[in-house]
Amino acid sequence: MERVGRVSVFLLCVALTLFIFSFCVTSVNAGTTTDRPQWMDSSIAKLKGELVSKSGEAQRERVARGLDQVAQFWRSEDGRAEEFETFVRGNFAGDQATLDAMFDRFEALLEQIDGHMLEVSLACRRQSDLDLGPIMPFDEVFAGWDPSAHVLDDFFQNKLAFIALLNFPLTTLEQRLNEGDKWTRRQWAEVRLAQRFSKRIPAEVNQAIAQAGAVSDQYISEYNVWMHHLLNDKGERLFPAKLRLLSHWNLRDELKAQYANAEGGLERQKMIQLVMERIVDQTIPDVVIDNPHVDWNPFTNEVSRAAVEDSDELAPPDMKISNAREPDTRYRILLENFLAVKKVDPYSPTAPTHIARRFDEDREIPEERVREMFEQILTSPLVPKIAALIGERLGRPLEPFDIWYNGFRPQSKQTGAELDQIVRKRYPTADAYDKDMPNLLTALGFSKDRALYLADNIIVEPARGSGHAWGAGMREARSRLRTRVGKDGMDYKGFNIAVHEMGHNVEQTISLNNVDHTLLQGVPNTAFTEAIAFLFQANDLKLLGLQSADPKSEAMKVLNDFWGTYEISGVALIDMALWHWMYDHPNAKPAELKEATIQISKDIWNKYYATVFNKKDVALLGVYSHIIHSFLYLPDYPLGHLIALQIEEQVKKGGTVGSEVERMTVLGNVTPDVWMKNATGRPVGAEAMLAATERSLEELAKAKK
Ligand SMILES: [Zn+2]
């Protein structure tokens, strides 16, 4: 989803999979919250003796582990002692041939289940995800329905989950971190298989999360600002007619694009900053949101009936024009998401918060280690050096919005408008992009056959929101590349995003279709798929035939990456602090959460940015839409930049994007450090970026002399 105008390589996108919140919950060795039946211990003692004497002494450890794992989840409603014993006797795989057959069947069928569930879900979300006209109330109900919500429940009920738990190992994060690089591929696949059943979350909880997610997605995807209707103090319109920008992505990207506007850019950037701040503190008038029928002066906050019309729709006859502020809806939505995922806590005893599940399970890097990596960047002595360079290049003191400075990007010779024209001509429709994909992939270094194969496995569709990539869940299905295509064709922003999303889709396709075990489908965590998407996105101008690499532009790119990581690391820390705040204040009201967000945003600004920008108490970074609708996803972006840089350095050494992405993505879903050591020889860390940035500063200094 994450997923637009991105004139920037820091396009924040969300690569989606169905399993994040539902079926494929990864977890450490979870127990259950229910009481253990009284007969359990004596049944286990009896079965241990029986199974070991039947299967042999070599199976003793597996027998004990399997019985223990089943007992952790067995509730009285699952059956009495006799049923438990019959179940265990009938389903323990005591020899390798039986175990192999069981493993193969689970692997093949889970792929089918995941894949088909996802296809059903995407069909139901089609109207709300794609740019296909109005969303009716029933469309929202379809979009909010998660067909996989009951699968895990069903698997406990029909005891398939218990069969997996009886035969395959649950592991702790510690084991995966300490022992994982010695495991065989089959062992890893068995670990991932068992992990699917490491929680027993009621279906209604998963359903509540899916519903809250759908509501917040829609709130964010319709949060547009009609820029031609912003007035300055002289009553002037600074932005062109019909320019409708989605918060925060398009607002930020327009702000970036204005660096190229030497005459009026600064005034426009200041206006955009103000709009963003009013979104954060909710002083934005409710009536201006996604409404082309009112004019708004964000400085005075005055609202009036639009003096010019630039939309095709008529103003609703009952439209009330007032500057009554948005009633903290932003924070109500965030709270509802929080309360929905918090319902999982009692069913996840070893990762009892959403925060722990995100870090220990989804990312498989402990939160503390992630925070340390971000702080290494935020407090680096390289920051003031780069800030001074930016000030020098801008010829003025830095403003807070220069956190989005994009001037290190090797400047193309074309203006934004020219780029738009080039892209529109090339891609008048989503279909035109679709047809060109084999050429784009070949240009990135994929072989001709593979480019055709990959393109064949990716469907391009016009997104309603900012664009996103949905991976498939089974090998016979295809992944979806969604991007915004205007009536006049795809613009440069849309192209930039499409290339980013295409990176996700390529990763998704290879790591599903070409990995040795579908149980290891995917990447260690979303930061890795973002890293690969960034790798593609960084080549967008090259793909348009507009730019070739040279040492100076390489150095500029690294500084651009560093500055983006510096920016998004702070945003990620806000996201992390907010989730801790919500856990500390579970009964908070939206207004209180708003105040907390403003305060946390300012605190983090004051700690890491205020001296660099020479301004205190700025809440601007709280504008990110992900904070509201992405369930603590933001830390994946700075991690993604760090990981991306590690991978990029490897690509420079190893060959083309195509050949290295092919090699790396077949590793699949192992822990981040195992993946990274295989891919580059080193674990995940900030060191590669810091070293590359220092080199790049030296390179630029040399070039100056
Ligand atoms: Zn992305």
XYZ file of C-alpha atoms and ligand atoms in Angstrom:
706
model
C 0.000 0.000 0.000
C 2.195 1.692 0.704
C 2.519 2.383 -2.045
C 2.780 7.233 -5.307
C 4.041 10.800 -6.986
C 6.478 10.044 -5.845
C 9.088 12.086 -7.145
C 10.987 10.534 -4.354
C 12.652 7.230 -3.881
C 11.212 7.199 -0.423
C 7.896 6.251 -1.644
C 6.205 4.642 1.196
C 4.259 1.754 0.071
C 2.438 -1.131 1.685
C 2.981 -4.469 0.084
C -0.012 -6.461 1.105
C -0.594 -10.004 1.978
C -3.747 -11.402 3.383
C -2.037 -13.193 6.173
C -0.720 -10.346 8.210
C -3.571 -10.317 10.637
C -5.262 -13.578 10.132
C -4.190 -17.015 9.176
C -0.466 -16.862 9.177
C 0.240 -15.398 12.570
C 3.852 -16.089 13.314
C 4.643 -16.527 16.926
C 6.936 -17.825 19.558
C 6.081 -20.813 21.675
C 2.604 -19.829 22.672
C 0.521 -21.420 25.354
C -3.152 -21.033 25.815
C -5.254 -19.112 28.226
C -7.523 -21.997 29.010
C -7.156 -24.344 31.968
C -5.410 -27.605 31.321
C -7.805 -30.525 31.788
C -7.038 -32.549 34.942
C -6.539 -35.823 33.099
C -3.945 -34.335 30.749
C -0.785 -35.160 32.702
C -1.576 -38.822 33.240
C -2.634 -39.243 29.606
C 0.619 -37.701 28.445
C 2.698 -39.960 30.705
C 0.920 -43.019 29.365
C 1.215 -41.956 25.708
C 4.896 -41.140 26.005
C 5.695 -44.699 27.055
C 3.464 -46.160 24.354
C 4.728 -44.076 21.473
C 8.406 -44.464 22.329
C 8.131 -48.215 22.574
C 6.242 -48.293 19.266
C 8.407 -45.851 17.280
C 11.777 -46.391 18.932
C 14.040 -44.567 21.351
C 15.169 -42.155 18.637
C 11.697 -40.642 18.650
C 11.642 -39.892 22.395
C 12.380 -36.207 22.039
C 9.820 -35.689 19.250
C 7.189 -37.567 21.226
C 7.691 -35.407 24.322
C 7.720 -32.181 22.334
C 4.636 -33.065 20.311
C 2.589 -34.055 23.341
C 3.597 -30.914 25.155
C 2.665 -28.720 22.188
C -0.738 -30.321 21.750
C -1.443 -30.050 25.471
C -0.757 -26.308 25.385
C -3.704 -25.745 23.069
C -6.125 -28.536 23.926
C -9.305 -27.221 25.574
C -11.916 -29.302 27.311
C -14.276 -28.779 24.365
C -11.730 -30.514 22.104
C -12.456 -33.836 23.815
C -11.943 -35.897 26.927
C -8.983 -38.098 27.824
C -10.078 -40.929 25.602
C -10.436 -38.705 22.538
C -7.106 -37.057 23.245
C -5.379 -40.412 23.496
C -7.026 -41.793 20.371
C -6.086 -38.631 18.497
C -2.421 -38.868 19.523
C -2.141 -42.584 18.769
C -3.647 -42.079 15.353
C -1.698 -39.014 14.290
C 1.842 -39.221 15.577
C 4.139 -39.788 12.601
C 6.628 -42.226 14.117
C 8.687 -42.904 10.985
C 10.252 -40.680 8.358
C 8.097 -41.852 5.448
C 4.883 -40.953 7.273
C 6.317 -37.660 8.414
C 7.393 -36.805 4.861
C 3.940 -37.576 3.489
C 2.355 -35.440 6.191
C 4.729 -32.567 5.545
C 4.171 -32.658 1.777
C 0.405 -32.727 2.143
C 0.300 -29.848 4.601
C 2.581 -27.796 2.400
C 0.569 -28.361 -0.768
C -2.834 -27.852 0.830
C -1.938 -24.807 2.883
C -0.752 -23.177 -0.320
C -4.102 -23.938 -1.950
C -6.047 -22.649 1.035
C -4.009 -19.439 1.309
C -4.191 -18.860 -2.394
C -7.912 -19.382 -2.825
C -8.820 -17.429 0.296
C -6.805 -14.522 -1.008
C -8.497 -14.675 -4.417
C -11.924 -14.575 -2.760
C -10.886 -11.701 -0.524
C -9.480 -9.672 -3.421
C -12.650 -10.221 -5.422
C -14.677 -8.851 -2.510
C -12.378 -5.820 -2.155
C -12.255 -5.073 -5.848
C -14.729 -2.187 -5.816
C -13.156 -0.512 -2.810
C -9.528 -1.086 -3.869
C -9.768 -0.200 -7.543
C -10.712 3.027 -9.284
C -14.062 1.741 -10.517
C -16.547 4.402 -9.465
C -18.549 5.014 -6.307
C -18.285 2.728 -3.276
C -21.760 1.661 -2.154
C -22.423 0.819 1.495
C -22.576 -2.899 0.678
C -19.179 -2.664 -1.029
C -17.720 -1.716 2.318
C -19.311 -4.774 3.895
C -17.827 -6.997 1.202
C -14.437 -5.345 1.625
C -14.592 -5.822 5.377
C -15.319 -9.525 5.139
C -12.317 -11.770 5.603
C -13.056 -15.267 4.291
C -9.963 -16.661 6.037
C -11.079 -15.405 9.444
C -12.373 -18.827 10.483
C -9.703 -21.056 8.985
C -7.484 -21.262 12.030
C -10.500 -21.934 14.222
C -11.681 -24.645 11.871
C -8.241 -26.235 11.919
C -8.307 -26.482 15.681
C -11.822 -27.837 15.558
C -11.099 -30.517 12.977
C -7.745 -31.115 14.691
C -5.488 -30.478 11.690
C -3.791 -27.813 13.817
C -3.191 -30.393 16.528
C -1.708 -32.796 13.981
C 0.796 -30.126 12.980
C 1.530 -29.336 16.621
C 1.999 -33.022 17.444
C 4.584 -33.495 14.698
C 6.406 -30.256 13.909
C 8.397 -27.968 16.230
C 7.261 -24.684 17.724
C 10.256 -22.425 18.235
C 11.074 -19.273 20.129
C 12.459 -16.153 18.490
C 15.629 -16.847 20.457
C 15.969 -20.315 18.905
C 15.337 -18.957 15.451
C 17.944 -16.254 15.986
C 20.555 -18.512 17.579
C 20.106 -21.764 15.680
C 18.422 -20.744 12.460
C 21.501 -20.475 10.311
C 22.328 -24.121 11.007
C 18.887 -25.438 10.017
C 18.233 -27.189 6.718
C 15.619 -25.765 4.351
C 13.233 -28.549 5.327
C 13.752 -27.732 9.023
C 12.944 -24.093 8.305
C 9.824 -25.099 6.420
C 8.736 -27.284 9.347
C 9.315 -24.380 11.728
C 7.147 -22.090 9.602
C 4.499 -24.795 9.339
C 4.228 -25.175 13.105
C 4.260 -21.412 13.618
C 0.982 -21.089 11.797
C -0.658 -22.896 14.679
C 1.145 -21.141 17.499
C -1.885 -19.037 18.411
C -5.519 -19.876 18.773
C -7.294 -16.629 18.045
C -11.090 -16.663 17.871
C -12.504 -15.874 14.459
C -14.500 -12.909 15.752
C -11.266 -11.237 16.818
C -9.752 -11.596 13.354
C -12.987 -10.356 11.876
C -12.974 -7.258 14.114
C -9.430 -6.466 12.986
C -10.335 -6.861 9.330
C -13.318 -4.556 9.747
C -11.373 -1.863 11.586
C -8.712 -2.115 8.889
C -11.234 -1.650 6.091
C -12.768 1.415 7.767
C -9.386 3.055 8.280
C -8.214 2.226 4.755
C -11.229 3.946 3.327
C -10.889 6.988 5.594
C -7.305 7.426 4.452
C -7.880 6.630 0.783
C -10.484 9.404 0.468
C -8.580 12.033 2.442
C -7.883 14.398 -0.453
C -7.129 18.110 -0.493
C -8.300 20.107 -3.547
C -5.303 22.360 -4.008
C -6.796 24.936 -6.413
C -9.160 25.894 -3.585
C -6.415 26.882 -1.170
C -6.180 30.648 -0.930
C -3.328 32.765 0.368
C -3.818 36.060 2.198
C -4.172 37.908 -1.093
C -6.908 35.507 -2.132
C -4.639 33.971 -4.775
C -4.814 30.351 -5.908
C -1.276 28.972 -5.958
C -2.077 25.546 -7.339
C -3.587 24.532 -10.667
C -7.202 23.544 -11.186
C -8.186 19.923 -10.586
C -5.092 19.155 -8.497
C -6.418 16.764 -5.869
C -3.796 15.487 -3.459
C -4.116 12.501 -1.194
C -2.823 13.038 2.333
C -0.080 12.647 3.190
C 1.619 11.022 0.201
C 0.641 13.411 -2.568
C 0.897 16.481 -0.309
C 4.451 15.542 0.580
C 5.346 14.764 -2.996
C 3.932 18.068 -4.219
C 6.017 19.736 -1.553
C 9.064 17.947 -2.918
C 8.192 18.832 -6.480
C 8.090 22.527 -5.525
C 11.869 22.528 -4.950
C 12.104 22.776 -8.709
C 9.962 25.931 -8.694
C 12.496 28.679 -8.074
C 9.953 31.495 -8.104
C 6.947 30.400 -6.085
C 8.036 27.072 -4.616
C 8.797 28.271 -1.114
C 5.395 29.923 -0.625
C 3.659 26.778 -1.804
C 5.780 24.565 0.411
C 4.913 26.672 3.443
C 1.246 26.399 2.578
C 1.460 22.618 2.278
C 3.261 22.398 5.602
C 0.422 24.336 7.211
C -2.194 22.050 5.689
C -0.311 19.058 7.078
C -0.059 20.583 10.520
C -3.787 21.245 10.524
C -4.389 17.586 9.692
C -2.216 16.506 12.606
C -3.839 18.863 15.126
C -7.293 18.448 13.555
C -7.903 22.173 13.104
C -8.527 21.424 9.412
C -12.144 22.390 8.617
C -14.161 19.217 8.177
C -15.886 20.550 5.072
C -12.655 20.997 3.079
C -11.712 17.327 3.132
C -12.091 15.881 -0.365
C -14.419 18.743 -1.303
C -13.865 20.885 -4.405
C -16.884 23.059 -3.629
C -15.292 25.217 -0.943
C -12.327 27.587 -0.858
C -10.072 27.572 2.181
C -7.415 29.893 3.517
C -5.279 27.588 5.689
C -3.575 30.575 7.348
C -6.775 32.151 8.738
C -8.765 28.907 8.482
C -11.598 30.762 6.722
C -13.860 28.737 4.458
C -16.223 29.961 1.763
C -18.234 28.588 -1.147
C -15.874 27.841 -4.022
C -15.597 30.809 -6.343
C -14.433 28.523 -9.151
C -15.465 25.004 -10.046
C -12.853 22.499 -11.166
C -14.612 19.203 -10.611
C -17.201 17.395 -12.688
C -19.541 16.950 -9.768
C -22.080 19.474 -8.580
C -21.988 20.738 -5.022
C -24.482 18.867 -2.846
C -27.497 21.148 -2.333
C -27.440 20.666 1.430
C -23.725 21.392 1.854
C -23.169 23.408 5.017
C -20.223 25.709 4.807
C -18.447 26.316 8.072
C -14.932 26.076 9.388
C -15.955 23.607 12.113
C -12.866 21.438 12.506
C -12.599 17.751 11.740
C -13.873 16.233 15.004
C -10.748 14.178 15.842
C -11.875 11.481 13.389
C -8.246 10.740 12.583
C -7.578 9.674 16.146
C -10.878 7.888 16.646
C -9.945 5.671 13.675
C -6.500 4.974 15.111
C -8.001 4.080 18.487
C -10.453 1.716 16.841
C -7.581 -0.053 15.097
C -5.703 -0.276 18.368
C -8.682 -1.700 20.250
C -9.273 -4.247 17.496
C -5.728 -5.674 17.483
C -5.536 -5.528 21.256
C -8.211 -8.213 21.301
C -5.536 -10.683 20.195
C -3.474 -10.104 23.356
C -5.087 -12.732 25.631
C -4.575 -15.367 22.928
C -0.900 -14.574 22.508
C 0.692 -15.124 25.926
C 4.314 -15.005 24.808
C 3.861 -11.913 22.644
C 1.060 -10.271 24.593
C 0.959 -6.930 22.769
C 0.635 -5.849 19.172
C 4.034 -4.197 19.590
C 5.667 -7.507 20.546
C 3.896 -9.280 17.705
C 5.147 -6.721 15.216
C 8.769 -6.872 16.335
C 9.319 -10.383 17.709
C 7.078 -12.181 15.286
C 6.510 -10.191 12.090
C 9.937 -8.550 11.891
C 11.825 -11.110 13.943
C 14.179 -8.380 15.104
C 13.710 -7.289 18.732
C 12.278 -3.755 19.170
C 15.324 -2.587 21.117
C 17.682 -3.590 18.336
C 15.503 -1.796 15.782
C 15.397 1.351 17.930
C 19.180 1.298 18.278
C 19.628 1.128 14.499
C 17.327 4.161 14.044
C 19.123 6.106 16.753
C 22.456 5.331 15.101
C 21.156 7.208 12.060
C 19.320 10.001 13.940
C 22.296 10.879 16.135
C 24.979 10.361 13.517
C 27.542 13.182 13.239
C 26.883 12.967 9.494
C 23.457 14.617 9.968
C 24.645 18.197 10.628
C 27.136 17.881 7.749
C 24.404 16.944 5.328
C 22.046 19.585 6.739
C 24.735 22.228 6.131
C 25.103 20.982 2.573
C 21.340 21.261 2.027
C 21.282 24.815 3.424
C 24.142 25.703 1.097
C 22.344 24.238 -1.900
C 19.075 25.975 -1.048
C 20.779 29.258 -0.217
C 18.604 29.776 2.853
C 18.260 28.488 6.432
C 16.430 25.148 6.644
C 12.676 25.050 7.191
C 11.027 22.074 8.952
C 9.609 20.782 5.669
C 13.168 20.473 4.321
C 13.071 17.153 6.108
C 11.655 16.203 2.689
C 14.451 17.860 0.727
C 14.869 15.982 -2.507
C 17.684 17.867 -4.167
C 20.209 15.080 -3.742
C 18.318 13.101 -6.265
C 20.327 13.318 -9.424
C 18.301 15.979 -11.197
C 16.841 14.912 -14.437
C 17.011 17.472 -17.159
C 13.252 17.409 -17.410
C 10.747 19.338 -15.329
C 7.917 17.559 -13.573
C 5.562 18.605 -16.349
C 7.888 17.258 -19.018
C 8.263 13.998 -17.161
C 4.482 13.772 -16.869
C 4.201 14.291 -20.595
C 6.778 11.629 -21.387
C 5.094 9.114 -19.113
C 1.534 9.932 -20.279
C 2.517 9.383 -23.853
C 4.167 6.108 -23.048
C 1.473 4.838 -20.681
C -1.972 6.208 -21.555
C -3.563 3.281 -19.678
C -2.686 0.721 -17.042
C -2.744 -1.786 -19.872
C 0.054 0.017 -21.720
C 2.256 -0.309 -18.645
C 1.298 -3.951 -18.394
C 2.430 -4.591 -21.976
C 5.746 -2.787 -21.450
C 6.712 -4.712 -18.326
C 8.884 -7.322 -20.102
C 10.989 -4.477 -21.563
C 11.297 -2.754 -18.191
C 12.368 -5.982 -16.530
C 14.893 -6.773 -19.250
C 16.360 -3.295 -18.775
C 16.780 -4.122 -15.088
C 18.867 -7.176 -15.965
C 16.353 -10.004 -15.952
C 16.822 -12.457 -18.792
C 14.331 -12.218 -21.592
C 12.615 -15.470 -20.632
C 12.397 -14.525 -16.995
C 11.136 -11.033 -17.821
C 8.319 -12.551 -19.852
C 7.582 -15.057 -17.131
C 7.506 -12.424 -14.388
C 5.408 -9.980 -16.411
C 3.021 -12.785 -17.151
C 2.571 -13.307 -13.422
C 1.744 -9.652 -12.645
C -1.611 -8.013 -13.395
C -1.683 -4.193 -13.611
C -4.810 -2.443 -12.296
C -5.808 1.194 -11.597
C -5.823 1.888 -7.834
C -8.317 4.040 -5.991
C -5.760 5.104 -3.388
C -2.065 5.659 -3.806
C -1.123 2.301 -5.235
C -0.184 -1.021 -3.744
C 1.041 -4.490 -4.556
C -0.805 -7.666 -3.631
C 1.177 -10.854 -3.798
C -0.541 -14.086 -4.763
C -1.025 -16.910 -2.286
C -0.646 -19.887 -4.635
C 1.467 -20.635 -7.668
C -1.372 -20.697 -10.163
C -2.511 -17.187 -9.183
C -0.893 -13.884 -10.187
C 0.168 -10.868 -8.158
C -1.474 -7.444 -8.623
C 0.244 -4.174 -9.344
C -2.094 -1.307 -8.512
C -1.275 2.285 -9.369
C -3.182 5.486 -9.938
C -3.812 6.189 -13.604
C -5.461 9.534 -14.430
C -7.935 10.121 -17.216
C -5.109 11.539 -19.337
C -2.871 8.574 -18.620
C -0.230 7.712 -16.083
C 1.802 10.650 -14.811
C 5.388 10.530 -13.622
C 4.344 10.028 -10.021
C 2.179 7.127 -11.040
C 5.089 5.633 -12.990
C 7.504 6.078 -10.107
C 5.066 4.216 -7.889
C 4.316 1.592 -10.469
C 8.023 0.763 -10.714
C 8.195 0.517 -6.932
C 5.158 -1.746 -6.820
C 6.588 -3.810 -9.652
C 9.584 -4.504 -7.386
C 7.202 -5.892 -4.793
C 5.423 -7.959 -7.406
C 8.654 -9.436 -8.744
C 9.760 -10.375 -5.250
C 6.312 -11.814 -4.533
C 6.352 -13.849 -7.729
C 9.837 -15.325 -7.369
C 9.562 -15.968 -3.650
C 6.326 -17.869 -4.212
C 6.919 -19.617 -7.507
C 10.649 -20.319 -7.429
C 11.344 -20.966 -3.747
C 12.030 -24.619 -2.832
C 9.243 -24.823 -0.225
C 6.013 -22.828 -0.478
C 5.967 -22.879 3.326
C 8.965 -20.562 2.998
C 7.166 -18.298 0.548
C 7.983 -14.601 0.875
C 10.717 -12.634 2.594
C 11.713 -12.438 6.279
C 9.584 -9.335 6.851
C 8.060 -6.443 4.941
C 11.250 -4.373 5.145
C 12.824 -6.801 2.698
C 10.100 -6.476 0.118
C 10.293 -2.664 0.551
C 14.059 -2.869 0.026
C 13.581 -4.667 -3.249
C 10.859 -2.199 -4.268
C 13.242 0.728 -3.554
C 15.910 -0.981 -5.635
C 13.531 -0.975 -8.600
C 12.202 2.522 -7.923
C 15.696 4.001 -7.877
C 15.958 3.032 -11.552
C 12.807 4.822 -12.684
C 14.476 7.533 -14.774
C 16.859 5.027 -16.279
C 13.853 2.969 -17.322
C 12.496 6.035 -19.103
C 15.833 6.269 -20.903
C 16.639 9.580 -19.216
C 19.679 8.921 -17.062
C 22.764 6.783 -16.693
C 24.856 6.147 -13.588
C 28.023 8.106 -12.715
C 29.983 8.359 -9.417
C 28.575 11.775 -8.528
C 24.982 10.771 -8.992
C 25.672 7.553 -7.087
C 26.935 9.674 -4.198
C 23.888 11.924 -4.442
C 21.644 8.916 -4.316
C 23.262 7.673 -1.134
C 22.834 11.101 0.509
C 19.235 11.098 -0.629
C 18.765 7.686 0.960
C 20.442 8.774 4.143
C 18.291 11.914 4.416
C 15.165 9.888 3.794
C 16.195 7.364 6.427
C 16.920 10.189 8.859
C 13.411 11.535 8.219
C 11.475 8.285 8.349
C 13.383 6.962 11.373
C 11.820 9.768 13.413
C 8.388 9.017 11.985
C 8.851 5.371 12.907
C 9.806 6.318 16.462
C 6.577 8.373 16.665
C 4.592 5.358 15.515
C 6.334 3.156 18.098
C 5.850 5.699 20.916
C 2.156 6.066 20.037
C 1.536 2.350 20.308
C 3.241 2.293 23.677
C 1.107 5.299 24.688
C -2.093 3.567 23.625
C -1.150 0.477 25.593
C -0.492 2.686 28.613
C -3.843 4.487 28.095
C -6.248 1.857 26.744
C -9.303 3.900 27.694
C -8.137 7.101 26.022
C -10.545 9.342 24.148
C -9.732 10.471 20.594
C -8.985 13.996 21.857
C -6.459 12.619 24.330
C -4.803 10.522 21.674
C -4.596 13.635 19.502
C -2.857 15.562 22.276
C -0.487 12.652 22.839
C 0.332 12.459 19.129
C 1.108 16.157 18.989
C 3.287 15.905 22.090
C 5.130 12.773 20.989
C 5.719 14.264 17.529
C 7.153 17.417 19.106
C 9.273 15.497 21.604
C 10.865 13.399 18.889
C 11.345 16.494 16.754
C 13.001 18.295 19.655
C 15.296 15.368 20.364
C 16.551 14.610 16.871
C 15.681 17.497 14.557
C 15.262 20.800 16.425
C 18.938 21.732 16.514
C 19.435 20.718 12.897
C 16.489 22.813 11.692
C 16.879 25.459 14.362
C 13.215 25.243 15.277
C 11.482 23.565 18.210
C 8.057 22.018 18.792
C 7.218 20.928 15.256
C 4.498 18.249 14.986
C 4.744 17.878 11.192
C 6.009 14.293 11.177
C 2.755 13.150 12.759
C 1.037 13.621 9.369
C 1.888 10.185 8.033
C -1.272 8.320 7.091
C 0.377 5.032 8.025
C 0.246 6.051 11.658
C -3.537 5.877 11.373
C -4.161 2.837 9.230
C -1.110 0.618 9.044
C -0.913 -0.995 12.484
C 2.667 -0.073 13.428
C 4.034 -0.663 9.967
C 6.241 2.449 9.759
C 9.416 1.003 11.318
C 9.625 -1.155 8.225
C 10.514 1.891 6.123
C 13.768 2.920 7.798
C 14.599 -0.770 8.198
C 13.794 -1.050 4.514
C 16.260 1.745 3.675
C 19.010 0.135 5.749
C 18.326 -3.261 4.244
C 17.992 -1.721 0.776
C 21.395 -0.137 1.054
C 22.972 -3.374 2.165
C 21.399 -5.121 -0.782
C 22.308 -2.340 -3.231
C 25.943 -2.540 -2.243
C 25.719 -6.262 -2.940
C 24.094 -5.646 -6.327
C 26.959 -3.275 -7.209
C 29.427 -6.033 -6.371
C 27.391 -8.927 -7.689
C 25.859 -7.907 -10.977
C 22.508 -6.542 -12.111
C 19.306 -5.913 -10.181
C 17.786 -8.798 -12.071
C 20.453 -11.423 -11.350
C 20.834 -10.521 -7.675
C 17.110 -10.264 -6.985
C 16.679 -13.675 -8.598
C 19.387 -15.123 -6.341
C 18.267 -13.498 -3.102
C 14.508 -13.851 -3.251
C 14.555 -17.641 -3.550
C 15.865 -17.735 0.032
C 12.303 -17.125 1.183
C 10.981 -16.464 4.644
C 13.864 -17.210 7.022
C 14.973 -14.767 9.771
C 16.269 -11.372 8.598
C 19.823 -12.062 9.666
C 19.939 -15.505 8.065
C 18.570 -14.048 4.830
C 20.968 -11.116 4.889
C 24.011 -13.243 5.670
C 23.150 -15.489 2.747
C 22.485 -12.537 0.479
C 25.392 -10.257 1.443
C 27.577 -12.034 3.991
C 26.552 -9.809 6.926
C 23.588 -9.488 9.316
C 21.147 -6.552 9.121
C 22.544 -3.248 10.456
C 23.016 0.526 10.007
C 26.762 0.285 9.384
C 26.575 -0.169 5.624
C 24.514 3.001 5.257
C 26.713 5.075 7.553
C 29.851 3.959 5.723
C 28.353 4.592 2.290
C 27.150 8.047 3.372
C 30.553 9.025 4.648
C 32.146 7.876 1.390
C 29.574 9.820 -0.578
C 30.221 13.044 1.324
C 33.918 12.635 0.551
C 33.111 11.927 -3.085
C 31.085 15.130 -3.382
C 33.740 17.174 -1.596
C 36.305 15.839 -4.085
C 34.051 16.689 -6.998
C 33.763 20.256 -5.738
C 37.518 20.852 -5.644
Zn 6.366 -0.513 -0.992
